[in-house]
Short mmCIF file of C-alpha atoms in Angstrom, two decimals:
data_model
loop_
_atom_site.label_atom_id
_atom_site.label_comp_id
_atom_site.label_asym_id
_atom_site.label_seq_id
_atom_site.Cartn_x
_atom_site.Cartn_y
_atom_site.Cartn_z
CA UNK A 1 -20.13 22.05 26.17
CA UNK A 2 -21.43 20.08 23.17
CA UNK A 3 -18.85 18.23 21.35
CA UNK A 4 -19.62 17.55 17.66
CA UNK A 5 -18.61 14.43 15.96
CA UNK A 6 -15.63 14.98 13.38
CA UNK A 7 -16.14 15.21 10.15
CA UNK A 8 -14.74 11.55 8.02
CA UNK A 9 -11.63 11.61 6.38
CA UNK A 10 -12.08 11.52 2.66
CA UNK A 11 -10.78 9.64 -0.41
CA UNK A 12 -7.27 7.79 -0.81
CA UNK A 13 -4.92 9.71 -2.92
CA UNK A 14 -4.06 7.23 -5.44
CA UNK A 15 -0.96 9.56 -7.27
CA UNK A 16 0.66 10.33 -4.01
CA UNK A 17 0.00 6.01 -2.32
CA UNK A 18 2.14 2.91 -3.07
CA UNK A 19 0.23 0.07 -3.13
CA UNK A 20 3.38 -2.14 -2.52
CA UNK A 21 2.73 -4.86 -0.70
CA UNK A 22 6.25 -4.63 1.63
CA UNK A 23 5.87 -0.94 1.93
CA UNK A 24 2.62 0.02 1.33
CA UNK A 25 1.94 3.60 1.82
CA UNK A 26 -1.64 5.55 1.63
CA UNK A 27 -2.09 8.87 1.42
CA UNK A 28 -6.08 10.49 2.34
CA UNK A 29 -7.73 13.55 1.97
CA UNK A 30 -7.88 15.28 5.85
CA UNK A 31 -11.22 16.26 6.76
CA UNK A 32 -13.32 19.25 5.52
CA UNK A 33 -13.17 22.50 7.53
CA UNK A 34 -10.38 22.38 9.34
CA UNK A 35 -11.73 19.49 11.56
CA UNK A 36 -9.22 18.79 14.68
CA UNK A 37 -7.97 15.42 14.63
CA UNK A 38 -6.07 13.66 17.28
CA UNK A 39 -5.46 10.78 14.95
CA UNK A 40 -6.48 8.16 12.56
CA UNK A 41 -7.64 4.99 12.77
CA UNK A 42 -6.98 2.92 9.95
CA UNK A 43 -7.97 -0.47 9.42
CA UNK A 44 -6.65 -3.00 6.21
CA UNK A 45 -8.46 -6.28 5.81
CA UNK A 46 -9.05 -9.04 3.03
CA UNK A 47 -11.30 -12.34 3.75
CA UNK A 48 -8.33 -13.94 5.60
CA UNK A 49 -6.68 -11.59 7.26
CA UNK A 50 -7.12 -7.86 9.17
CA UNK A 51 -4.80 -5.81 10.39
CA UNK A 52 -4.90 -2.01 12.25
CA UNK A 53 -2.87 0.85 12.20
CA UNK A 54 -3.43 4.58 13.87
CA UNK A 55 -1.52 7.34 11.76
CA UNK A 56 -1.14 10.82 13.80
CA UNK A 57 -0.99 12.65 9.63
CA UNK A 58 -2.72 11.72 6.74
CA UNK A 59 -0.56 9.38 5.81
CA UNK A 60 0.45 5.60 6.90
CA UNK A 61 3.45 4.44 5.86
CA UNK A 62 3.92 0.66 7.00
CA UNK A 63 6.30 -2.30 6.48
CA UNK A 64 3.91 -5.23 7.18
CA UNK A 65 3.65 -7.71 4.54
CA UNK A 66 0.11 -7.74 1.89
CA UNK A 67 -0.05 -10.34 -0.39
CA UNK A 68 0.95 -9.24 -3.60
CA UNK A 69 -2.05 -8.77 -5.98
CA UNK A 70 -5.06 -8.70 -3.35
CA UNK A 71 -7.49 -6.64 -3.01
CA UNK A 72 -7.79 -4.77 0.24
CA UNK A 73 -10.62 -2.83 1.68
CA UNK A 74 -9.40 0.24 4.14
CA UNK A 75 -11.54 2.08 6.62
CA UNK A 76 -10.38 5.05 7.71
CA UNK A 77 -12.04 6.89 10.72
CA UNK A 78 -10.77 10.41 12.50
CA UNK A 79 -10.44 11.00 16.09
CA UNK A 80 -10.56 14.00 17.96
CA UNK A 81 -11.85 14.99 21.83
CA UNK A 82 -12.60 11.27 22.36
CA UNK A 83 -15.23 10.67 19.32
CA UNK A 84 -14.70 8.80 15.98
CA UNK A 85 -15.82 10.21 12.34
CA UNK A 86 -18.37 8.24 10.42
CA UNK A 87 -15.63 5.92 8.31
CA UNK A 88 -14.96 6.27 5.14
CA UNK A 89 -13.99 2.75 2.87
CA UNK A 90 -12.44 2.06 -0.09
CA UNK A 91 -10.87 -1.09 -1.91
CA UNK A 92 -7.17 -0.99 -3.29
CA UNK A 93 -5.23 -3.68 -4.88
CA UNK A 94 -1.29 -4.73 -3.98
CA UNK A 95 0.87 -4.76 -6.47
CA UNK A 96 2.07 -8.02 -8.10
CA UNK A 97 5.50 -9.11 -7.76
CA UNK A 98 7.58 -10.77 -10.78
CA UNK A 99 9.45 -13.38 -9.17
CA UNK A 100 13.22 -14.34 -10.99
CA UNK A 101 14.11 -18.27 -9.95
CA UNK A 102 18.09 -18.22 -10.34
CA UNK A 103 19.52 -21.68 -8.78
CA UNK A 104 18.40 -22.39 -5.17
CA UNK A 105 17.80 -18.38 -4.26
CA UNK A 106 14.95 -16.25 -5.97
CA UNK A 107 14.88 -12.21 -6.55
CA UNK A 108 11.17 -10.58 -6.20
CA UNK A 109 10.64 -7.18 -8.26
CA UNK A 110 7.13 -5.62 -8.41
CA UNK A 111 5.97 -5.73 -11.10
CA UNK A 112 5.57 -2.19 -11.99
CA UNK A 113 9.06 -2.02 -12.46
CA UNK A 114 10.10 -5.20 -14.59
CA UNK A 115 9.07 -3.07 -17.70
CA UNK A 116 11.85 -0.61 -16.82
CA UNK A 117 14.52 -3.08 -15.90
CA UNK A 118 13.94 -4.99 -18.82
CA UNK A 119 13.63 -2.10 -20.85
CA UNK A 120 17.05 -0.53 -19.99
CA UNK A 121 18.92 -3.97 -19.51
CA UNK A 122 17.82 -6.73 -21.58
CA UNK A 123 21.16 -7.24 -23.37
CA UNK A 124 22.94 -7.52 -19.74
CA UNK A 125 20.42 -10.19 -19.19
CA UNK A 126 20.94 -12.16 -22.66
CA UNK A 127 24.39 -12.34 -21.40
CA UNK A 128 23.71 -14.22 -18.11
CA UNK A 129 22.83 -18.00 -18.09
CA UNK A 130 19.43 -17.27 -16.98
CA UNK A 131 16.85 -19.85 -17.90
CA UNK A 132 13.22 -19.79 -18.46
CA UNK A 133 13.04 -20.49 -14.63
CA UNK A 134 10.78 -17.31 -13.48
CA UNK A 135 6.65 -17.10 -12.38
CA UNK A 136 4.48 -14.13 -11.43
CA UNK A 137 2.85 -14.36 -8.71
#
């Protein structure tokens, strides 16, 4: 019996994948044809850091900390019957984080969603003593 390589995984789903970098979540196309796939191996790296995950879906969901706005190149590969895919890479980017300095403590909110909090509350936030203490980062 012949076993075939599997086919790769394909491209990251960018409208169904946070990019947070607390939660980051990726989403991937599965491979062509119906390929059986035991699991994935997925691997996240920048220069200075590299970090591996397998994923028995699609999908990796994680909790490990990414620095916020850095790019990231992940290589996927598919497993099945004890043979990898060819990999398939591609480059995201985390998320940036707006960071709000209030006394000794500090609140971090991605920065995807300061638009909408500031949007909806920006008179709350006039009322607070809040100075001009804050930074992206």
């Amino acid at each position: 019996m012949t076993i075939v390589e599997p086919l790769s995984p394909g491209p990251i789903d960018r409208h169904n994948s946070i990019f947070h970098p607390e939660k980051l979540q990726l989403k991937w196309a599965k491979p062509p044809n119906n390929t059986r796939v035991n699991y994935y191996s997925i691997a996240i790296s920048n220069p200075s850091s590299s970090n591996s995950f397998t994923a028995y879906s699609n999908e990796l969901l994680t909790n490990h900390r990414f620095q916020p706005g850095t790019n990231y190149t992940v290589t996927i590969r598919s497993r099945s019957y004890n043979t990898y895919s060819q990999s398939h890479t591609e480059v995201f980017k985390t998320l940036r984080e707006f960071v709000f300095l209030y006394g000794l403590g500090k609140v971090l909110i991605p920065l995807a969603y300061c638009i909408y909090i500031f949007h909806i509350d920006v008179y709350s936030l006039k009322r607070y003593s809040f100075s001009d203490n804050y930074t992206v980062r």
